[in-house]
PDB file of C-alpha atoms in Angstrom:
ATOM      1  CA  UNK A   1      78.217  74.435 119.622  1.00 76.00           C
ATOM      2  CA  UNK A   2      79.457  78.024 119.698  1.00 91.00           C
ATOM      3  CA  UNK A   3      80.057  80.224 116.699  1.00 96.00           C
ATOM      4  CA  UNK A   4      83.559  81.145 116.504  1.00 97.00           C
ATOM      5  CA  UNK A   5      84.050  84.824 116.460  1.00 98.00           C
ATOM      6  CA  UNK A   6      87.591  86.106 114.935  1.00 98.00           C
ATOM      7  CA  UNK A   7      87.835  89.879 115.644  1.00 98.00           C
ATOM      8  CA  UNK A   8      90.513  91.946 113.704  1.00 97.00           C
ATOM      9  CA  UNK A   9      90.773  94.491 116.868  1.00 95.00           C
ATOM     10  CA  UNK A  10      93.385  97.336 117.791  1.00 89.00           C
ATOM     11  CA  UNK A  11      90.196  99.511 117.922  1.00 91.00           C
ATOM     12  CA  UNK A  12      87.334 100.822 120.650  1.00 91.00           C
ATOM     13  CA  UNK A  13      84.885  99.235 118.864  1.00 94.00           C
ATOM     14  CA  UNK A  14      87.042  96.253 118.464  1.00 95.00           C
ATOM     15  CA  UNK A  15      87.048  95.981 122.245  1.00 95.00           C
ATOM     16  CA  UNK A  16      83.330  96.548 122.971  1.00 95.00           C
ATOM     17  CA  UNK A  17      82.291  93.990 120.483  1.00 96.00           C
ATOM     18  CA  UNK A  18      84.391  91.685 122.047  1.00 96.00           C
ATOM     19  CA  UNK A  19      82.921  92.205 125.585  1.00 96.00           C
ATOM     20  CA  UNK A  20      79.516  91.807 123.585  1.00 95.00           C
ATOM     21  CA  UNK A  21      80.274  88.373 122.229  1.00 95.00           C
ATOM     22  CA  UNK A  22      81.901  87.260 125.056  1.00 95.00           C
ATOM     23  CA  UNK A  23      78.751  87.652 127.077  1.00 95.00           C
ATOM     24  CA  UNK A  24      76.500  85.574 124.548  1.00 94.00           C
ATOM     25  CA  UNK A  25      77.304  81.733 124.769  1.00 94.00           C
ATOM     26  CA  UNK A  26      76.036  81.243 120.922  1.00 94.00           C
ATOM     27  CA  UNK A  27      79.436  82.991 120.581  1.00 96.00           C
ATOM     28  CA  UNK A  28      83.166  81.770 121.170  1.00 96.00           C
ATOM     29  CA  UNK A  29      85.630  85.028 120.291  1.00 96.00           C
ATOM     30  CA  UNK A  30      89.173  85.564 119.634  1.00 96.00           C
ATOM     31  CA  UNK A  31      90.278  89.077 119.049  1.00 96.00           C
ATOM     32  CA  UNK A  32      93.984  89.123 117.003  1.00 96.00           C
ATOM     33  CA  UNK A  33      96.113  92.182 117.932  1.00 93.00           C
ATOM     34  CA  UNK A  34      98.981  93.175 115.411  1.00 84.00           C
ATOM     35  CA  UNK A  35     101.216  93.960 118.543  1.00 72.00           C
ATOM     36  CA  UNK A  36     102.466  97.234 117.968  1.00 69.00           C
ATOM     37  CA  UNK A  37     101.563  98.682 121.756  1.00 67.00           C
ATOM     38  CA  UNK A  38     103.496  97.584 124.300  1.00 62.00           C
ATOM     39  CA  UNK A  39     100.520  97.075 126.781  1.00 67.00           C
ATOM     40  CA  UNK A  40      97.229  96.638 125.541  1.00 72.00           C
ATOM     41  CA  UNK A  41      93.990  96.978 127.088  1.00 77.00           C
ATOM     42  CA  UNK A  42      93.088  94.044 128.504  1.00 86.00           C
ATOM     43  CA  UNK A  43      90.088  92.414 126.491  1.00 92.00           C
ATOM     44  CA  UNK A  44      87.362  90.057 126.784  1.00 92.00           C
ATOM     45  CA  UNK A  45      87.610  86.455 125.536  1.00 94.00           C
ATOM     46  CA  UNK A  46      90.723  85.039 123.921  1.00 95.00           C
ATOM     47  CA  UNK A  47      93.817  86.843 122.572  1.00 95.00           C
ATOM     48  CA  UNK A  48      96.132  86.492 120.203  1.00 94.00           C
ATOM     49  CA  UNK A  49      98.914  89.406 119.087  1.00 92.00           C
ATOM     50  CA  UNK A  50     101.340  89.073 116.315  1.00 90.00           C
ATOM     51  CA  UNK A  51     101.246  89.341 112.145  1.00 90.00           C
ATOM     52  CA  UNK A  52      99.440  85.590 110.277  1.00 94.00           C
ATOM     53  CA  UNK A  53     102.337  86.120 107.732  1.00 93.00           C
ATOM     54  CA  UNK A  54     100.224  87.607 105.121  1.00 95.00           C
ATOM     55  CA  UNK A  55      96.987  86.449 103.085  1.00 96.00           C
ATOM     56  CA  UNK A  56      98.053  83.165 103.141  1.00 97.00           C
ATOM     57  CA  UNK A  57      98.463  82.776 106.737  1.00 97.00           C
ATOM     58  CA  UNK A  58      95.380  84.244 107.338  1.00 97.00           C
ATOM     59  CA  UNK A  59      93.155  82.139 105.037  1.00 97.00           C
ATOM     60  CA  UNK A  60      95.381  79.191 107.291  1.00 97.00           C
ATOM     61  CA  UNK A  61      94.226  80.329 110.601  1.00 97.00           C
ATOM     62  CA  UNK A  62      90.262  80.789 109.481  1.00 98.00           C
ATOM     63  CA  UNK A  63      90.608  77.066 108.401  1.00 97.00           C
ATOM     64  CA  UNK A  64      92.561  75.604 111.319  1.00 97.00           C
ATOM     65  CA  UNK A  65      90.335  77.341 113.668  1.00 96.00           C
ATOM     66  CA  UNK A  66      87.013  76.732 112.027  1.00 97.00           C
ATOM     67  CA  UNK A  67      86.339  80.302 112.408  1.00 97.00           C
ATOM     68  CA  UNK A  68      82.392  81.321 111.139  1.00 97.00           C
ATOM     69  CA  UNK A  69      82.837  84.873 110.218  1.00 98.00           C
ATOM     70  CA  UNK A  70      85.337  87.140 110.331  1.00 98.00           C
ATOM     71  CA  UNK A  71      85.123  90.474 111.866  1.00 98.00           C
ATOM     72  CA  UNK A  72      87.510  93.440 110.791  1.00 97.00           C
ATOM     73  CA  UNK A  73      87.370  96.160 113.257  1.00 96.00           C
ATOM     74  CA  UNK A  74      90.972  97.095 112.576  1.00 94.00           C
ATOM     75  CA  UNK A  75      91.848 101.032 112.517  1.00 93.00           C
ATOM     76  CA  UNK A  76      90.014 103.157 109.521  1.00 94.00           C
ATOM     77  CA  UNK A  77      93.599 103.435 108.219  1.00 94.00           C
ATOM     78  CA  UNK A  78      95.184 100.250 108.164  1.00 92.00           C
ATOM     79  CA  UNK A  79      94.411  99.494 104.551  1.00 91.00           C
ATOM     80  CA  UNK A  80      96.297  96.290 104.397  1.00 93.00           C
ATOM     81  CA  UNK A  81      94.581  94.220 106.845  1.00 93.00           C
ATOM     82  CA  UNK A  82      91.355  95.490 105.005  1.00 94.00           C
ATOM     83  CA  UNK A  83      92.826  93.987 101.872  1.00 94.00           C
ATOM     84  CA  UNK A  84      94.077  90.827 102.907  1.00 96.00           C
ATOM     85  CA  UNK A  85      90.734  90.404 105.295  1.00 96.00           C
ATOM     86  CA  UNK A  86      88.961  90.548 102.418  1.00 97.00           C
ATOM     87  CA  UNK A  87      91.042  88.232 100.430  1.00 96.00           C
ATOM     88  CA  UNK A  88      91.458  85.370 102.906  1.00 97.00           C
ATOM     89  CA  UNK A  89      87.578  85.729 104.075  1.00 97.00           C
ATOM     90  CA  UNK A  90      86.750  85.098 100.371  1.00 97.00           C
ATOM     91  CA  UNK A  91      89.626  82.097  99.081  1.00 97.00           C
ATOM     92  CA  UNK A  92      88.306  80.856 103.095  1.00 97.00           C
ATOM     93  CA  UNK A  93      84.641  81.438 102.364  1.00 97.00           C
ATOM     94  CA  UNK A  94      84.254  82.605 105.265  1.00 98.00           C
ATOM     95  CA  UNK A  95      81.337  85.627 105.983  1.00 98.00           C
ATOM     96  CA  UNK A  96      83.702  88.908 106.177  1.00 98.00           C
ATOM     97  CA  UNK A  97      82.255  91.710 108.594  1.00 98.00           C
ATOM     98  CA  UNK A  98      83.413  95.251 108.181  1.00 98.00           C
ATOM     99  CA  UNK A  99      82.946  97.670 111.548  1.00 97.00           C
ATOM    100  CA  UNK A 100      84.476 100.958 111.259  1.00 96.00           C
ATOM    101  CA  UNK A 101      83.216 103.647 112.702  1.00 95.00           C
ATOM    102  CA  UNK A 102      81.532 106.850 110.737  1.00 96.00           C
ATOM    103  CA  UNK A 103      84.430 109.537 109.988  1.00 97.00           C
ATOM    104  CA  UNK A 104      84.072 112.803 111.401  1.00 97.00           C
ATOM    105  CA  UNK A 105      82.341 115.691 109.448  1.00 97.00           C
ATOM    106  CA  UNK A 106      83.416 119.040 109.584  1.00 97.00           C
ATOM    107  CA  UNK A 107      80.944 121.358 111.703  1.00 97.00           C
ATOM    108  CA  UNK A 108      80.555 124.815 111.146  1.00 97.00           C
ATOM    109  CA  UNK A 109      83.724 126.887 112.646  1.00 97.00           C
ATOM    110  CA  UNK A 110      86.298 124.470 111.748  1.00 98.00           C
ATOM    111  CA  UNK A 111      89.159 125.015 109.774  1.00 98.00           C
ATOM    112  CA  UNK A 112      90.180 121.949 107.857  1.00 98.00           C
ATOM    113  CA  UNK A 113      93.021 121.523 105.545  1.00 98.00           C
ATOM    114  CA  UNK A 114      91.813 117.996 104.212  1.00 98.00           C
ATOM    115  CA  UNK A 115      95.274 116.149 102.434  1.00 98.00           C
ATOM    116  CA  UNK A 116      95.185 112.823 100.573  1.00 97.00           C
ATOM    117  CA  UNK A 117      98.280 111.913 102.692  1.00 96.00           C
ATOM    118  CA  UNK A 118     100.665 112.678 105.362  1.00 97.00           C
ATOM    119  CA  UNK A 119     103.228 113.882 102.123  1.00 97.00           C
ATOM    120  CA  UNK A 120     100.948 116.501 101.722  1.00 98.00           C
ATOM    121  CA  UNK A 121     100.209 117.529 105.183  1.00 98.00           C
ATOM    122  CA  UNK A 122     103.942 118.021 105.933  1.00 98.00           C
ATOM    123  CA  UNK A 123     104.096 120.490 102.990  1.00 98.00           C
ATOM    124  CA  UNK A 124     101.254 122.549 104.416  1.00 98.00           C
ATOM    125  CA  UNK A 125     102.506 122.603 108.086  1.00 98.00           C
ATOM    126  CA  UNK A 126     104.793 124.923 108.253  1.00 98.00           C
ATOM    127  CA  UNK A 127     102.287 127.465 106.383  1.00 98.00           C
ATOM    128  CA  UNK A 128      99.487 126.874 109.059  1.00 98.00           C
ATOM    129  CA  UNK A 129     101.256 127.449 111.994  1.00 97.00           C
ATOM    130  CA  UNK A 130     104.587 126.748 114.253  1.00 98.00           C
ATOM    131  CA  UNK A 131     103.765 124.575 117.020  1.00 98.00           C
ATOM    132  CA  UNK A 132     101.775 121.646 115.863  1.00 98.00           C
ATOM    133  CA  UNK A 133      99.860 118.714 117.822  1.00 98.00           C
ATOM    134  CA  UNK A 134     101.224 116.264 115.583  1.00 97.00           C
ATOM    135  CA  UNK A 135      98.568 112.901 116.124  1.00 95.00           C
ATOM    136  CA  UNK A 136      99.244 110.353 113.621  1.00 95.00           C
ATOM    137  CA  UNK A 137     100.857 107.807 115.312  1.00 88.00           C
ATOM    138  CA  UNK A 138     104.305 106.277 115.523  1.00 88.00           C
ATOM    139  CA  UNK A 139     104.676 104.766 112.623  1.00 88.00           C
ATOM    140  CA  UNK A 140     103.698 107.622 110.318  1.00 92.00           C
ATOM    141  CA  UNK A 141     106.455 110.110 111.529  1.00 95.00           C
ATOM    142  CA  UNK A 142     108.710 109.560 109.048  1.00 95.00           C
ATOM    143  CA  UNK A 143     106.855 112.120 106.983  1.00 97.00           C
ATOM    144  CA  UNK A 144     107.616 115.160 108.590  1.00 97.00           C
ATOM    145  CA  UNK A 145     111.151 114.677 108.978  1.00 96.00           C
ATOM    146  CA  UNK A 146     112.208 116.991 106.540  1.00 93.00           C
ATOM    147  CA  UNK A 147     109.496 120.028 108.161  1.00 97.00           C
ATOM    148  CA  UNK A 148     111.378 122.717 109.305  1.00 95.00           C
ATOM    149  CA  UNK A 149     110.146 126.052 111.186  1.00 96.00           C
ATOM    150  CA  UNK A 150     107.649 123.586 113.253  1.00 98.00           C
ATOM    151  CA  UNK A 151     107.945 122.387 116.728  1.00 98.00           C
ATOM    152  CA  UNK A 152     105.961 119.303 117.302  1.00 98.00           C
ATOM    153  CA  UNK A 153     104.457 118.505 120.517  1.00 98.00           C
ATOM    154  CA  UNK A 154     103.812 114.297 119.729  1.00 97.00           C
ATOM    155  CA  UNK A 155     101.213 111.959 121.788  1.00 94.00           C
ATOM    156  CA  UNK A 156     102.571 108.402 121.783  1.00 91.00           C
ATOM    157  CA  UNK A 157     100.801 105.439 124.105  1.00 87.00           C
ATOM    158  CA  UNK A 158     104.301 104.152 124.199  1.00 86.00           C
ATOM    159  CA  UNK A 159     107.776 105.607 124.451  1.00 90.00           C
ATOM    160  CA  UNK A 160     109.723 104.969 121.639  1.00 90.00           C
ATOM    161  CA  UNK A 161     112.519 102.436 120.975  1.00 86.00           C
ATOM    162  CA  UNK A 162     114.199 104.723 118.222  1.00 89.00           C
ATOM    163  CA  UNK A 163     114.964 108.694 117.938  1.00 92.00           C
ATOM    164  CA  UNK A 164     112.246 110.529 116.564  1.00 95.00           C
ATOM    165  CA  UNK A 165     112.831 111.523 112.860  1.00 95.00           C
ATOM    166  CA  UNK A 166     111.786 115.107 113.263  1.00 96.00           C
ATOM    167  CA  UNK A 167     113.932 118.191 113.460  1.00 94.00           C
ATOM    168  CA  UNK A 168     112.150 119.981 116.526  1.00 97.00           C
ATOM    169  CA  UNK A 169     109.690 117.841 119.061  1.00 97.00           C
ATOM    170  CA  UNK A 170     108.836 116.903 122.191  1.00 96.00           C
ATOM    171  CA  UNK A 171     107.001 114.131 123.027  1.00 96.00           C
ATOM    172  CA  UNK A 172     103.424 113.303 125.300  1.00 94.00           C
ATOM    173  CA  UNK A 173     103.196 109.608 126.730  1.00 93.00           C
ATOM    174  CA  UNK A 174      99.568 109.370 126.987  1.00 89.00           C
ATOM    175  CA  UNK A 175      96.636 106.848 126.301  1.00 85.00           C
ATOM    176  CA  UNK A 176      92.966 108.349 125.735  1.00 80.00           C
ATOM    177  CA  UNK A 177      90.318 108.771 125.239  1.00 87.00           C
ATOM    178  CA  UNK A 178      90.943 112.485 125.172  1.00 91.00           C
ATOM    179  CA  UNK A 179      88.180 114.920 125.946  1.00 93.00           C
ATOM    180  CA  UNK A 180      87.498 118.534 124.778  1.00 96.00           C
ATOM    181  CA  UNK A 181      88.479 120.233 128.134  1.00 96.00           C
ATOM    182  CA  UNK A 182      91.590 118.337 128.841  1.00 95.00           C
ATOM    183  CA  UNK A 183      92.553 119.040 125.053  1.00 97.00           C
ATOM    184  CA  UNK A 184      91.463 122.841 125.382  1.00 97.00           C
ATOM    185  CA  UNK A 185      94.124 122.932 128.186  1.00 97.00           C
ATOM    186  CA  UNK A 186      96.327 121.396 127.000  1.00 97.00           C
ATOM    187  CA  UNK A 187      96.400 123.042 123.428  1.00 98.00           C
ATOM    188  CA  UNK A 188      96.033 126.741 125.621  1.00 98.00           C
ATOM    189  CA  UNK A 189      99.247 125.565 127.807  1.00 97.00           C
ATOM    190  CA  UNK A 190     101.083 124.853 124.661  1.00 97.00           C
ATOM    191  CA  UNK A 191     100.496 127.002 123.046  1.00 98.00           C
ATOM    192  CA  UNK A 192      99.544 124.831 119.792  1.00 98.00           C
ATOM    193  CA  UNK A 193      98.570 126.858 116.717  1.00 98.00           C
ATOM    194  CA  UNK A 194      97.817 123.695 114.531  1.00 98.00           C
ATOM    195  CA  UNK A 195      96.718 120.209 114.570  1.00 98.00           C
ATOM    196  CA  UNK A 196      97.611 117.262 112.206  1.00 98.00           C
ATOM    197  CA  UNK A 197      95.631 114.233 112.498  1.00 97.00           C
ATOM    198  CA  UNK A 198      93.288 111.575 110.782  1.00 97.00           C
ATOM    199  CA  UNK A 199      90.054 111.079 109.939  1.00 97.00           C
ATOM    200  CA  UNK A 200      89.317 108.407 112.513  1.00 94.00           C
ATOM    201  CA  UNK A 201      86.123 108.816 113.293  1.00 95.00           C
ATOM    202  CA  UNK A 202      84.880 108.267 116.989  1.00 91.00           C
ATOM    203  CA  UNK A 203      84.310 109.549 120.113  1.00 91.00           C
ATOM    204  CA  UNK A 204      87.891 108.829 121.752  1.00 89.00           C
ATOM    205  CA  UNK A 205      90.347 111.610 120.228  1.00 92.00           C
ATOM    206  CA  UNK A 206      87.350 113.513 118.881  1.00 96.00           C
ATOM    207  CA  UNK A 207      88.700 116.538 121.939  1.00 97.00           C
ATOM    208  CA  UNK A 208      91.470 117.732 119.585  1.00 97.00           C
ATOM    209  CA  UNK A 209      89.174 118.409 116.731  1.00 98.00           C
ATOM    210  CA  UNK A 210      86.418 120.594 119.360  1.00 98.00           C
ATOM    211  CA  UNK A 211      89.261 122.113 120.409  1.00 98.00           C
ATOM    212  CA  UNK A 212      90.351 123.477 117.379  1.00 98.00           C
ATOM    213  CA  UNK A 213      87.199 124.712 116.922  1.00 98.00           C
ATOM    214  CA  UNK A 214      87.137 126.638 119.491  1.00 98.00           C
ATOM    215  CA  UNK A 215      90.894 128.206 119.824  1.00 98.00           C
ATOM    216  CA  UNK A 216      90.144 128.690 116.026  1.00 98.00           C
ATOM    217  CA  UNK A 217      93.308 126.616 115.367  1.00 98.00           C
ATOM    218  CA  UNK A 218      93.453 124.976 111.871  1.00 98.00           C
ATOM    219  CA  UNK A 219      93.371 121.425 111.611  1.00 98.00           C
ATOM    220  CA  UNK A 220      95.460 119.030 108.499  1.00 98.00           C
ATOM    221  CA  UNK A 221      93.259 116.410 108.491  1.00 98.00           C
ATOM    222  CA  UNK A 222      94.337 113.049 106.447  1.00 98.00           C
ATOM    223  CA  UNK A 223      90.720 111.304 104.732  1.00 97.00           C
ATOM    224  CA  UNK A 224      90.190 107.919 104.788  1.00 95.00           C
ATOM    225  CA  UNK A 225      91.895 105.973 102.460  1.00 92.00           C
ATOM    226  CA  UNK A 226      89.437 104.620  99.641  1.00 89.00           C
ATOM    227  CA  UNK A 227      87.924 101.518  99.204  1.00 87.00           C
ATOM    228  CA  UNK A 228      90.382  98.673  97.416  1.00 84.00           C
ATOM    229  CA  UNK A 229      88.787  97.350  94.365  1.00 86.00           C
ATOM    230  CA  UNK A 230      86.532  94.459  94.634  1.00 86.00           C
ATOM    231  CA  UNK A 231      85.684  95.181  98.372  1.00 92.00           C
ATOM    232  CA  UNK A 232      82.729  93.289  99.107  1.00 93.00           C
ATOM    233  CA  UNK A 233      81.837  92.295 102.843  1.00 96.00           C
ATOM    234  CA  UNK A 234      79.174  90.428 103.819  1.00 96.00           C
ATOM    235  CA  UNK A 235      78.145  93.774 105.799  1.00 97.00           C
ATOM    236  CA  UNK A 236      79.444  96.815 106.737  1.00 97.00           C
ATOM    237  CA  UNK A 237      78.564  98.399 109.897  1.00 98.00           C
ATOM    238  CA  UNK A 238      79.139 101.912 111.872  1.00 97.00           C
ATOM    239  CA  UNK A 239      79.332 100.564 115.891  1.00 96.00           C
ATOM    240  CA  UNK A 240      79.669  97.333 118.095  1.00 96.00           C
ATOM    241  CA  UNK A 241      76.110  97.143 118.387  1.00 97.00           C
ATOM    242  CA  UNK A 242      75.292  96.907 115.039  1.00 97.00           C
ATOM    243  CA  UNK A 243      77.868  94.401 114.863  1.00 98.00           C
ATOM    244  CA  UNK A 244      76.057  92.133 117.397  1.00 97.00           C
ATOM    245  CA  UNK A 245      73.100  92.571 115.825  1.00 97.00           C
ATOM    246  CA  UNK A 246      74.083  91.215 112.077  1.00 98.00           C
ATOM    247  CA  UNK A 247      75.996  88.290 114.795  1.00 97.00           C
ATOM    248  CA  UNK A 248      73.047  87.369 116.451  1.00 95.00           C
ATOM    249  CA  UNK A 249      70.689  87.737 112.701  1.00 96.00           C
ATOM    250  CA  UNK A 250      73.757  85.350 111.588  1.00 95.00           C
ATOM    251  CA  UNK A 251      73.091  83.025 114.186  1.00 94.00           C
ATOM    252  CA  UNK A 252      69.177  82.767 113.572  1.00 88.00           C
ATOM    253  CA  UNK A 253      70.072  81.681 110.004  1.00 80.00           C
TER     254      UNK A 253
END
């Protein structure tokens, strides 16, 4: 009998350890999407989008489903499914696996304004610059709606259902990944004197940050939020491949 896989996606990696598991019979795998873009990639094996309802309905659908380990390749930033993964994987028992990918480091020539949060980065904008590549997704906007002196040129995946809370914008329907030449142009065209964006790590929207670094633009960069207390996978791992190796080791066992 297969292992069953349950994949906390919305990520990259998410979606090439999917296609991985999907490919090896010891595996049966279910990725769970939270829903928020309109058209997702399509992915390999099965699919289910929408909330659990919390730790509790989590903890529900590891039992109902016999799942054997629990993979949470959610977004570096979405803190609360790391919490509640954590929590249902261990009132579950179930083995909790952690892939997120390694967080960029800053190279020589780039000029990073590092901020705890997005509070913080809307105070510094308008003292970096006046036209800002503003990259933090939708849901996140909210912050810089009291920024004034800034126009912000905004890349969504999906147009929005609600007006933009910011004073000055224009927005850029686009899905990635991005890469350093279309992002030079693009930042060149616009004439973009400042990027704000997270830590996310990866290859995929990694363009705007070479960019930077070579228009000499400055860069508000959010970190990683830090590890809740009592965080304890089973493993943590940096890419899909390592993920399908501790899968397979799990397996063997």
């Amino acid at each position: 009998m297969s292992l069953q896989i349950l994949i906390l996606g919305g990520t990259g990696d998410a979606a090439r350890l999917a296609a991985g598991i999907n490919a090896d019979p010891k595996f049966s795998v279910t990725t769970s999407l939270a829903g928020r873009t309109d058209n997702p990639k399509k992915l390999a094996g099965k699919v289910r989008v929408g909330g659990f309802g919390g730790i509790a309905g989590l903890i529900d659908y590891l039992r109902e489903s016999k799942v054997d380990v629990l993979v949470d390749a959610s977004h570096p930033f979405a803190a609360q499914i790391r919490r509640h993964a954590m929590a249902a994987a261990t009132k579950a028992n179930v083995p909790l696996l952690r892939l997120e990918r390694a967080a960029w480091a800053k190279m020589r020539g780039d000029r990073w304004h590092e901020v705890e949060d997005l509070a913080e980065a809307a105070k510094l904008a308008p003292k970096l610059g006046h036209r800002a590549f503003l990259t933090v997704g939708r849901t996140e906007l909210a912050s810089f709606s009291g920024v004034a002196g800034v126009h912000f040129l905004v890349r969504l995946v999906d147009p929005p259902s609600a007006p933009l809370p910011l004073a000055d914008f224009e927005i850029m329907l686009e899905r990635g990944p991005f890469d350093e030449t279309e992002e030079l142009q693009l930042m060149r065209v616009r004439h973009i004197d400042l990027v704000i964006a997270k830590n996310s790590g990866g290859d995929a929207t990694y363009g705007k940050i070479a960019a930077a670094r070579e228009l000499k633009v400055p860069v508000i960069l959010q970190r990683r939020p830090a590890l809740p207390p009592g965080y304890a996978p089973a493993a943590m791992v940096e890419t899909a491949e390592a993920a399908m190796e501790w899968l397979d080791r799990f397996a063997r066992d």
